[in-house]
Structure formats: structure tokens, C-alpha cells
Coordinates of C-alpha atoms in Angstrom, one line a residue:
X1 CA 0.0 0.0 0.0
X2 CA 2.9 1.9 0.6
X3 CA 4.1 1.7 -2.9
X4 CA 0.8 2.8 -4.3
X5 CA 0.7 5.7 -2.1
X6 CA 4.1 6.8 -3.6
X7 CA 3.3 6.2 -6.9
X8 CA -0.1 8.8 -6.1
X9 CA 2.1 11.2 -5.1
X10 CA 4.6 11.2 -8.0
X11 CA 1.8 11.4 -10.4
X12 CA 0.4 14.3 -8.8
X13 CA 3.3 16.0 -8.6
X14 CA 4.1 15.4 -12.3
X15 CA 0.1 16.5 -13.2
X16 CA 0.7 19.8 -10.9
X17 CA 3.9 20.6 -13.1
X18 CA 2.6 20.1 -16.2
X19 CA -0.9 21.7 -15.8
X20 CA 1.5 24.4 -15.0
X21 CA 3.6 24.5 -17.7
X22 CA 0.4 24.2 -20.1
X23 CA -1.4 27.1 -18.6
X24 CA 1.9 29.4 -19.2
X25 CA 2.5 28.2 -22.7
X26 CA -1.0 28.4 -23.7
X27 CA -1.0 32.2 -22.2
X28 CA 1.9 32.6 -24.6
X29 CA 0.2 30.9 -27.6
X30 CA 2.7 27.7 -27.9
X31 CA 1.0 24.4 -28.3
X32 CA 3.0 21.7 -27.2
X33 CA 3.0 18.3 -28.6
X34 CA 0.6 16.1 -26.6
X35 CA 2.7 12.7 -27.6
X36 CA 6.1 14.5 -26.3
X37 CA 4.1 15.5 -23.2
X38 CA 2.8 12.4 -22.5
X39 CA 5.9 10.8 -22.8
X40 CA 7.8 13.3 -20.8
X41 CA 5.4 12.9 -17.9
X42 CA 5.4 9.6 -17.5
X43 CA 9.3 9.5 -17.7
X44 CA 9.6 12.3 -14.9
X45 CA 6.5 10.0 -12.7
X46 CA 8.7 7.1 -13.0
X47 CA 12.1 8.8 -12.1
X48 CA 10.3 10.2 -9.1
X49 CA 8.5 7.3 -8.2
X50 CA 12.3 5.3 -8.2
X51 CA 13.1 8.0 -6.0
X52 CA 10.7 7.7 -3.6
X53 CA 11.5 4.4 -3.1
X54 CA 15.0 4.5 -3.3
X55 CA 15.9 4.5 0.6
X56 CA 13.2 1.6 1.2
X57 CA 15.2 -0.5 -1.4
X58 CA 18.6 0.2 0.7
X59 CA 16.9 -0.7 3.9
X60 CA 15.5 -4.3 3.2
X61 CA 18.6 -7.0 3.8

């Protein structure tokens, strides 16, 4: 459960960036590539994900 929790978080995380970085590019009139943003999201929700569980990972024997 703890896992899952993590992986919540990262993805929210990620989702608060990027509706972010939409709402300034779209205020700027730059459409982004929704294939390239997909792809970068989920790349950054995994890299944080790993992160978060990183230290659990060095605990277990």
C-alpha cells in the first residue's frame, strides 16, 4: 500500500507541473505536442516514483 501511495504522489506531482507548464504556454500561444508531453510525464512519474523508493530499497537486507 505503501508503494501505491508513492506512486499517487509522484503522479500528482508530475500532473501539478505540467498543468502548469500548459497554462503558461497556452498564455503565450505555444501548443505543445501532446505525444512528447505524455511521454515526458510519465518518464519524470517514474524517475520520481524510483526515488521515492529509493531509501526503502537500501533498507530491506
Amino acid at each position: 500500500m505503501k508503494h501505491f501511495l508513492k506512486a499517487v504522489a509522484a503522479v500528482a506531482i508530475v500532473l501539478v507541473i505540467s498543468m502548469a507548464i500548459h497554462v503558461v504556454c497556452e498564455m503565450k500561444g505555444i501548443e505543445l505536442d501532446t505525444v512528447m508531453t505524455t511521454i515526458v510525464s510519465a518518464s519524470f512519474a517514474t524517475l520520481i516514483y524510483q526515488g521515492l523508493i529509493k531509501n526503502e530499497k537500501n533498507k530491506e537486507p
